[in-house]
Short mmCIF file of C-alpha atoms and ligand atoms in Angstrom, two decimals:
data_model
loop_
_atom_site.label_atom_id
_atom_site.label_comp_id
_atom_site.label_asym_id
_atom_site.label_seq_id
_atom_site.Cartn_x
_atom_site.Cartn_y
_atom_site.Cartn_z
CA MET A 1 -97.73 -5.46 -205.54
CA GLY A 2 -97.70 -2.97 -202.64
CA ASP A 3 -100.33 -4.05 -200.20
CA GLY A 4 -102.33 -5.69 -202.96
CA PRO A 5 -105.35 -4.74 -205.00
CA ASP A 6 -107.42 -1.71 -204.06
CA ILE A 7 -110.59 -3.56 -203.20
CA THR A 8 -112.67 -0.47 -202.58
CA SER A 9 -112.50 0.41 -206.29
CA ASP A 10 -114.19 -2.76 -207.39
CA ALA A 11 -115.58 -5.69 -205.46
CA PRO A 12 -113.17 -8.63 -205.71
CA LEU A 13 -113.88 -12.02 -207.10
CA VAL A 14 -112.86 -14.70 -204.60
CA LEU A 15 -111.63 -18.11 -205.81
CA LEU A 16 -111.10 -21.00 -203.39
CA SER A 17 -108.30 -23.15 -204.75
CA GLY A 18 -106.40 -26.37 -204.11
CA GLY A 19 -104.42 -28.63 -206.41
CA GLY A 20 -103.73 -28.29 -210.09
CA GLY A 21 -107.29 -27.58 -211.25
CA GLY A 22 -107.70 -24.69 -208.85
CA ALA A 23 -104.34 -23.25 -209.89
CA ARG A 24 -105.26 -23.44 -213.58
CA LEU A 25 -108.54 -21.62 -212.94
CA ALA A 26 -106.69 -18.98 -210.88
CA ALA A 27 -104.53 -18.28 -213.93
CA GLY A 28 -107.57 -18.20 -216.23
CA LEU A 29 -109.49 -15.81 -213.96
CA SER A 30 -106.39 -13.62 -213.52
CA GLN A 31 -106.33 -13.14 -217.30
CA ALA A 32 -110.12 -12.79 -217.63
CA LEU A 33 -110.42 -10.22 -214.82
CA ASP A 34 -107.58 -8.00 -216.00
CA GLU A 35 -108.26 -5.10 -213.58
CA ARG A 36 -110.97 -6.31 -211.15
CA PRO A 37 -109.33 -7.64 -207.96
CA LEU A 38 -109.01 -11.41 -207.68
CA PHE A 39 -108.51 -12.99 -204.25
CA VAL A 40 -107.27 -16.57 -204.54
CA VAL A 41 -107.83 -18.28 -201.18
CA THR A 42 -105.47 -21.24 -201.04
CA ASN A 43 -105.77 -24.46 -199.06
CA THR A 44 -103.20 -24.78 -196.26
CA GLY A 45 -104.14 -28.32 -195.18
CA ASP A 46 -101.41 -29.80 -197.38
CA ASP A 47 -98.72 -27.59 -195.82
CA PHE A 48 -96.00 -29.43 -193.93
CA GLU A 49 -92.49 -29.15 -192.56
CA HIS A 50 -89.81 -30.82 -194.69
CA CYS A 51 -86.03 -30.57 -194.11
CA GLY A 52 -86.76 -27.69 -191.75
CA LEU A 53 -88.67 -25.81 -194.48
CA THR A 54 -92.38 -24.92 -194.47
CA ILE A 55 -93.80 -26.31 -197.72
CA CYS A 56 -97.09 -24.77 -198.96
CA PRO A 57 -97.99 -26.79 -202.08
CA ASP A 58 -101.44 -25.39 -202.89
CA THR A 59 -100.32 -21.79 -202.32
CA ASP A 60 -97.21 -22.32 -204.46
CA SER A 61 -99.15 -23.97 -207.30
CA VAL A 62 -101.28 -20.81 -207.51
CA LEU A 63 -98.26 -18.47 -207.27
CA TYR A 64 -96.56 -20.39 -210.08
CA ALA A 65 -99.67 -20.78 -212.25
CA VAL A 66 -100.70 -17.10 -212.05
CA SER A 67 -97.12 -15.91 -212.68
CA GLU A 68 -96.86 -18.42 -215.55
CA THR A 69 -93.82 -20.08 -214.05
CA ILE A 70 -95.50 -23.40 -213.26
CA ASP A 71 -94.62 -26.79 -214.71
CA SER A 72 -98.04 -27.01 -216.37
CA GLN A 73 -97.75 -30.71 -217.21
CA ARG A 74 -97.36 -31.72 -213.53
CA GLY A 75 -99.50 -28.95 -212.10
CA TRP A 76 -96.95 -28.16 -209.39
CA GLY A 77 -93.34 -26.97 -209.12
CA ARG A 78 -91.45 -24.76 -211.56
CA ALA A 79 -91.07 -24.86 -215.31
CA GLU A 80 -87.50 -25.14 -216.66
CA GLU A 81 -86.47 -26.74 -213.37
CA SER A 82 -83.12 -28.35 -212.52
CA TRP A 83 -82.55 -30.97 -209.84
CA SER A 84 -78.89 -30.61 -208.76
CA VAL A 85 -79.65 -30.15 -205.08
CA PHE A 86 -82.23 -32.96 -205.02
CA GLU A 87 -79.76 -35.37 -206.71
CA GLU A 88 -77.04 -34.51 -204.19
CA LEU A 89 -79.56 -34.65 -201.32
CA LYS A 90 -80.09 -38.33 -202.17
CA ASN A 91 -76.30 -38.89 -202.22
CA VAL A 92 -75.94 -37.44 -198.74
CA GLY A 93 -78.86 -39.46 -197.35
CA GLY A 94 -81.56 -36.78 -197.29
CA PRO A 95 -85.26 -37.60 -197.75
CA ASP A 96 -85.94 -38.38 -201.42
CA TRP A 97 -89.70 -39.10 -201.34
CA PHE A 98 -90.66 -35.44 -201.96
CA GLN A 99 -89.07 -33.90 -205.04
CA LEU A 100 -87.75 -30.35 -204.61
CA GLY A 101 -86.28 -28.72 -207.70
CA ASP A 102 -83.57 -26.08 -207.45
CA LYS A 103 -85.78 -23.10 -208.32
CA ASP A 104 -88.61 -24.39 -206.12
CA LEU A 105 -86.13 -24.87 -203.29
CA ALA A 106 -85.01 -21.24 -203.63
CA LEU A 107 -88.63 -20.17 -203.06
CA HIS A 108 -88.86 -22.40 -199.98
CA LEU A 109 -85.61 -20.96 -198.59
CA SER A 110 -86.93 -17.44 -199.15
CA ARG A 111 -90.20 -18.37 -197.39
CA ALA A 112 -88.26 -19.89 -194.48
CA ALA A 113 -86.17 -16.72 -194.14
CA MET A 114 -89.26 -14.47 -194.17
CA LEU A 115 -91.12 -16.65 -191.65
CA ALA A 116 -88.04 -16.69 -189.40
CA ALA A 117 -87.99 -12.88 -189.61
CA GLY A 118 -91.61 -12.83 -188.31
CA GLN A 119 -93.55 -12.51 -191.58
CA ASN A 120 -96.85 -14.48 -191.74
CA LEU A 121 -98.05 -16.79 -194.54
CA ALA A 122 -100.09 -14.08 -196.28
CA GLY A 123 -97.18 -11.65 -196.21
CA VAL A 124 -94.82 -14.31 -197.55
CA ALA A 125 -97.26 -15.18 -200.37
CA ALA A 126 -97.62 -11.50 -201.29
CA ALA A 127 -93.84 -10.94 -201.30
CA LEU A 128 -93.14 -14.09 -203.31
CA GLY A 129 -95.97 -13.27 -205.73
CA GLU A 130 -94.52 -9.84 -206.38
CA ARG A 131 -91.07 -11.32 -207.10
CA LEU A 132 -92.49 -14.05 -209.34
CA GLY A 133 -94.60 -11.60 -211.35
CA VAL A 134 -98.13 -12.22 -210.05
CA PRO A 135 -100.16 -9.31 -211.52
CA PRO A 136 -101.01 -6.52 -209.05
CA HIS A 137 -104.77 -7.16 -209.24
CA VAL A 138 -104.30 -10.69 -207.87
CA ALA A 139 -103.93 -11.43 -204.16
CA VAL A 140 -102.89 -14.99 -203.25
CA VAL A 141 -104.11 -15.50 -199.70
CA PRO A 142 -103.53 -18.68 -197.66
CA ALA A 143 -106.93 -19.46 -196.08
CA THR A 144 -105.71 -19.15 -192.49
CA GLU A 145 -102.57 -18.39 -190.54
CA SER A 146 -103.37 -21.04 -187.96
CA PRO A 147 -101.87 -24.46 -188.71
CA VAL A 148 -104.42 -26.82 -190.26
CA ARG A 149 -103.11 -30.26 -191.26
CA THR A 150 -105.12 -32.68 -193.37
CA HIS A 151 -104.78 -36.32 -192.33
CA VAL A 152 -106.20 -39.31 -194.15
CA VAL A 153 -107.60 -42.20 -192.11
CA SER A 154 -107.31 -45.50 -193.98
CA GLU A 155 -106.96 -49.20 -193.18
CA HIS A 156 -103.32 -48.32 -192.28
CA GLY A 157 -104.51 -45.84 -189.65
CA LYS A 158 -104.04 -42.06 -189.80
CA MET A 159 -101.39 -40.56 -192.07
CA ALA A 160 -100.34 -37.03 -193.00
CA PHE A 161 -101.64 -35.76 -196.32
CA GLN A 162 -98.33 -35.76 -198.20
CA GLU A 163 -97.59 -39.30 -197.00
CA TYR A 164 -100.94 -40.39 -198.50
CA PHE A 165 -100.65 -38.28 -201.64
CA VAL A 166 -96.95 -38.61 -202.51
CA ALA A 167 -95.43 -41.52 -200.59
CA HIS A 168 -98.43 -43.85 -200.96
CA ARG A 169 -99.71 -42.31 -204.23
CA CYS A 170 -103.28 -42.22 -202.86
CA THR A 171 -103.55 -46.03 -202.89
CA PRO A 172 -104.76 -46.58 -199.25
CA VAL A 173 -108.55 -46.97 -199.01
CA LEU A 174 -109.77 -43.73 -197.46
CA ARG A 175 -112.22 -44.11 -194.58
CA ASN A 176 -112.16 -40.55 -193.21
CA VAL A 177 -110.34 -37.25 -193.49
CA VAL A 178 -109.47 -35.16 -190.43
CA TYR A 179 -108.27 -31.56 -190.46
CA GLU A 180 -106.13 -31.20 -187.37
CA GLY A 181 -106.15 -27.74 -185.84
CA ILE A 182 -109.11 -26.49 -187.91
CA GLY A 183 -111.29 -25.96 -184.82
CA SER A 184 -109.04 -23.15 -183.60
CA ALA A 185 -108.40 -21.63 -187.03
CA SER A 186 -109.94 -18.41 -188.33
CA PRO A 187 -110.12 -16.93 -191.83
CA ALA A 188 -107.03 -14.98 -192.91
CA ASP A 189 -107.26 -11.31 -191.87
CA ARG A 190 -106.49 -10.15 -195.42
CA LEU A 191 -109.60 -11.99 -196.64
CA SER A 192 -111.97 -11.02 -193.84
CA ASP A 193 -110.79 -7.38 -193.94
CA ALA A 194 -111.39 -7.28 -197.69
CA LEU A 195 -114.82 -8.91 -197.56
CA GLU A 196 -116.03 -6.89 -194.61
CA VAL A 197 -115.04 -3.66 -196.40
CA VAL A 198 -116.95 -4.76 -199.48
CA GLY A 199 -120.11 -5.35 -197.50
CA ALA A 200 -123.03 -7.60 -198.28
CA ALA A 201 -123.43 -9.07 -201.75
CA GLY A 202 -120.54 -7.06 -203.14
CA THR A 203 -118.40 -9.88 -204.39
CA ASP A 204 -118.62 -13.18 -206.19
CA VAL A 205 -117.21 -16.46 -204.92
CA VAL A 206 -116.04 -19.37 -207.06
CA LEU A 207 -115.27 -22.78 -205.56
CA GLY A 208 -112.60 -24.09 -207.94
CA PRO A 209 -112.57 -27.58 -209.52
CA SER A 210 -110.61 -28.86 -206.55
CA ASN A 211 -110.85 -32.03 -204.50
CA PRO A 212 -113.79 -31.37 -202.14
CA PHE A 213 -112.37 -33.58 -199.34
CA LEU A 214 -108.70 -32.64 -199.57
CA SER A 215 -108.68 -29.06 -200.93
CA LEU A 216 -112.00 -27.32 -200.26
CA ALA A 217 -113.03 -28.85 -196.93
CA PRO A 218 -109.88 -27.55 -195.13
CA ILE A 219 -110.89 -24.04 -196.28
CA LEU A 220 -114.68 -24.16 -195.86
CA GLY A 221 -114.34 -25.95 -192.52
CA ILE A 222 -112.52 -23.00 -190.96
CA PRO A 223 -114.90 -21.55 -188.35
CA GLY A 224 -116.54 -18.42 -189.76
CA MET A 225 -115.38 -18.98 -193.35
CA GLN A 226 -118.71 -20.06 -194.85
CA GLY A 227 -120.58 -17.18 -193.20
CA LEU A 228 -117.93 -14.68 -194.30
CA LEU A 229 -118.18 -15.82 -197.91
CA ARG A 230 -121.97 -16.15 -197.92
CA ARG A 231 -122.53 -12.67 -196.44
CA ALA A 232 -120.19 -10.99 -198.93
CA ALA A 233 -121.23 -12.91 -202.03
CA ARG A 234 -123.77 -11.83 -204.60
CA ARG A 235 -123.37 -15.30 -206.12
CA VAL A 236 -121.47 -18.45 -205.08
CA VAL A 237 -120.53 -20.67 -208.01
CA ALA A 238 -119.04 -24.17 -207.60
CA VAL A 239 -117.17 -25.99 -210.38
CA SER A 240 -117.36 -29.78 -210.51
CA PRO A 241 -114.01 -31.60 -210.31
CA ILE A 242 -115.72 -34.72 -211.76
CA ILE A 243 -116.15 -34.95 -215.54
CA GLY A 244 -117.68 -37.96 -217.22
CA GLY A 245 -117.63 -39.98 -214.00
CA ARG A 246 -114.03 -39.29 -213.01
CA ALA A 247 -111.58 -36.63 -211.83
CA LEU A 248 -109.15 -35.47 -214.53
CA LYS A 249 -106.28 -35.71 -212.02
CA GLY A 250 -105.94 -36.71 -208.40
CA PRO A 251 -107.93 -38.98 -206.07
CA ALA A 252 -111.32 -37.18 -205.88
CA GLY A 253 -113.14 -39.91 -207.81
CA LYS A 254 -111.43 -42.74 -205.93
CA ILE A 255 -112.29 -41.10 -202.58
CA MET A 256 -115.91 -40.57 -203.60
CA SER A 257 -116.32 -44.27 -204.42
CA GLU A 258 -114.51 -45.26 -201.20
CA LEU A 259 -117.01 -43.10 -199.29
CA GLY A 260 -119.91 -44.75 -201.13
CA LEU A 261 -120.79 -41.67 -203.18
CA GLU A 262 -121.84 -41.79 -206.82
CA VAL A 263 -118.77 -40.68 -208.81
CA SER A 264 -120.45 -38.09 -211.01
CA SER A 265 -121.13 -34.39 -211.15
CA ALA A 266 -124.55 -35.16 -209.67
CA GLY A 267 -122.98 -37.16 -206.82
CA TRP A 268 -120.55 -34.32 -206.16
CA THR A 269 -123.36 -31.73 -206.25
CA ARG A 270 -125.53 -33.67 -203.80
CA TRP A 271 -122.62 -34.22 -201.40
CA MET A 272 -121.58 -30.56 -201.51
CA ASN A 273 -125.17 -29.38 -201.05
CA GLU A 274 -125.56 -31.60 -197.98
CA GLN A 275 -122.17 -30.60 -196.58
CA TYR A 276 -122.60 -26.86 -197.16
CA PRO A 277 -126.36 -26.18 -197.20
CA GLY A 278 -127.29 -22.82 -198.68
CA LEU A 279 -123.73 -21.96 -199.68
CA VAL A 280 -123.77 -22.59 -203.43
CA ASP A 281 -126.10 -20.79 -205.87
CA VAL A 282 -124.87 -22.16 -209.20
CA TRP A 283 -123.38 -25.59 -209.94
CA VAL A 284 -121.09 -25.71 -212.98
CA TRP A 285 -120.61 -29.03 -214.73
CA ASP A 286 -118.69 -29.96 -217.84
CA GLU A 287 -120.83 -30.25 -220.97
CA THR A 288 -119.96 -33.98 -221.03
CA ASP A 289 -122.51 -34.36 -218.23
CA GLN A 290 -125.24 -32.09 -219.56
CA ALA A 291 -127.74 -34.94 -220.03
CA ALA A 292 -127.76 -35.61 -216.28
CA ALA A 293 -128.11 -31.91 -215.45
CA GLY A 294 -131.85 -32.08 -216.07
CA ASN A 295 -132.41 -34.38 -213.08
CA LEU A 296 -130.85 -31.89 -210.68
CA ARG A 297 -132.66 -28.98 -212.27
CA SER A 298 -135.93 -30.81 -211.60
CA GLU A 299 -134.83 -30.69 -207.94
CA SER A 300 -134.63 -26.89 -208.46
CA MET A 301 -130.83 -26.81 -208.42
CA ASP A 302 -129.27 -24.30 -210.79
CA VAL A 303 -126.90 -26.44 -212.87
CA ARG A 304 -125.14 -24.89 -215.84
CA THR A 305 -122.83 -26.68 -218.24
CA THR A 306 -119.93 -25.56 -220.39
CA SER A 307 -116.49 -26.77 -221.40
CA THR A 308 -114.60 -26.79 -218.09
CA VAL A 309 -111.47 -28.64 -219.24
CA MET A 310 -108.59 -26.16 -218.98
CA SER A 311 -106.15 -28.05 -221.20
CA ASP A 312 -104.24 -24.91 -222.11
CA PRO A 313 -104.05 -21.29 -220.91
CA GLY A 314 -106.41 -20.16 -223.66
CA ARG A 315 -109.12 -22.55 -222.50
CA ALA A 316 -108.55 -21.55 -218.88
CA ARG A 317 -109.02 -17.91 -219.90
CA ALA A 318 -112.16 -18.73 -221.86
CA PHE A 319 -113.59 -20.67 -218.91
CA GLY A 320 -112.72 -17.71 -216.65
CA ASP A 321 -114.61 -15.38 -218.98
CA TRP A 322 -117.61 -17.73 -218.99
CA LEU A 323 -117.64 -17.87 -215.19
CA LEU A 324 -117.58 -14.05 -214.98
CA GLY A 325 -120.65 -14.08 -217.17
CA VAL A 326 -122.38 -16.51 -214.79
CA CYS A 327 -121.45 -14.37 -211.78
CA SER A 328 -122.78 -11.15 -213.30
CA SER A 329 -125.89 -12.56 -215.01
CA ASP A 330 -129.28 -11.68 -213.55
CA TYR A 331 -130.81 -15.12 -213.86
N1 LIG B 1 -96.40 -34.29 -205.72
C1 LIG B 1 -95.93 -35.56 -205.96
O1 LIG B 1 -96.71 -36.43 -206.33
N2 LIG B 1 -94.61 -35.86 -205.80
C2 LIG B 1 -93.70 -34.94 -205.38
O2 LIG B 1 -92.52 -35.27 -205.22
C3 LIG B 1 -94.16 -33.60 -205.14
C4 LIG B 1 -93.28 -32.57 -204.76
C5 LIG B 1 -93.80 -31.27 -204.58
C6 LIG B 1 -92.95 -30.22 -204.25
C7 LIG B 1 -93.45 -28.93 -204.07
C8 LIG B 1 -94.80 -28.69 -204.22
O3 LIG B 1 -95.31 -27.43 -204.06
C9 LIG B 1 -95.68 -29.72 -204.57
C10 LIG B 1 -95.18 -31.02 -204.75
N3 LIG B 1 -96.01 -32.08 -205.10
C11 LIG B 1 -95.54 -33.33 -205.33
C12 LIG B 1 -97.45 -31.87 -205.28
C13 LIG B 1 -98.16 -31.77 -203.97
O4 LIG B 1 -98.07 -32.89 -203.18
C14 LIG B 1 -99.61 -31.45 -204.35
O5 LIG B 1 -99.55 -30.35 -205.19
C15 LIG B 1 -100.54 -30.94 -203.28
O6 LIG B 1 -100.13 -31.14 -202.01
C16 LIG B 1 -101.90 -31.56 -203.59
O7 LIG B 1 -102.50 -30.79 -204.55
#
């Protein structure tokens, strides 16, 4: 991959991604863009230390999805995985709450070696992407190098993200989410360098169909991130993670109801618009919800609907193509 796409040739498209939905769209846009540079900004709030290894789930889901090595059914980890080490880890009393397959573990060991040798998260992601087969026009960029750690506050008190998501399977009632360290974080140099070179309104930004509280907030809450994206973007397009009143996977719908929000594309749109005023130009909903789109349009919000369910790579590619059309259209 060298030092990544030549962004002066053509303004990049920037995708903010977390979780399985964001990874699927990253793969779809990678295919749809072909040559135009794609910067996938990945959430680092789920990152954590495990068995002495730095685990970066949302970055790895994108690396695996774009290189077509992901276990597409789960939305994380490797396809054609084996579990010899994990099985033996249990026998020798290691932690068994977080499943690490053999191939996935090899990637974590390689990351640990590179970090120990002084490489940063962006450099590790670029090196791993090259080895996995991420196409040269795609840069996978962890949102920040500074540690940001998402914690969920529930009736059990405050817990680390992976404890909530994996150990407790998202069952605790969420009262608040805190992003420890975010106040002293700054956008990754690779992203800010790229977007400052491009100049005003030279790129397009897509907020992926990711959990707004757990995947997008730890990116957009980084000081300077919203301004950086807004200044560089011709158009900012956000994709609803809620379809027909629920999230396809993950706790976004459950969290919305626990926070007293209407669990719908409209509820998501209103919350996002309040949280990030002036950031989003176009709201993309699934066609399942097109009847309700009229209400928001009457509040002069630009809501567009299409089929957003990326149930296979072909549909992810088609959705990517459709989004490119939205980004480049004049209306
Ligand atoms: N999610 C689970 O529900 N159980 C697991 O054991 C698990 C292991 C795992 C290992 C590597 C990795 O990159 C992701 C893994 N995930 C697992 C998913 C992970 O918790 C989520 O992908 C993100 O943190 C939220 O999107």
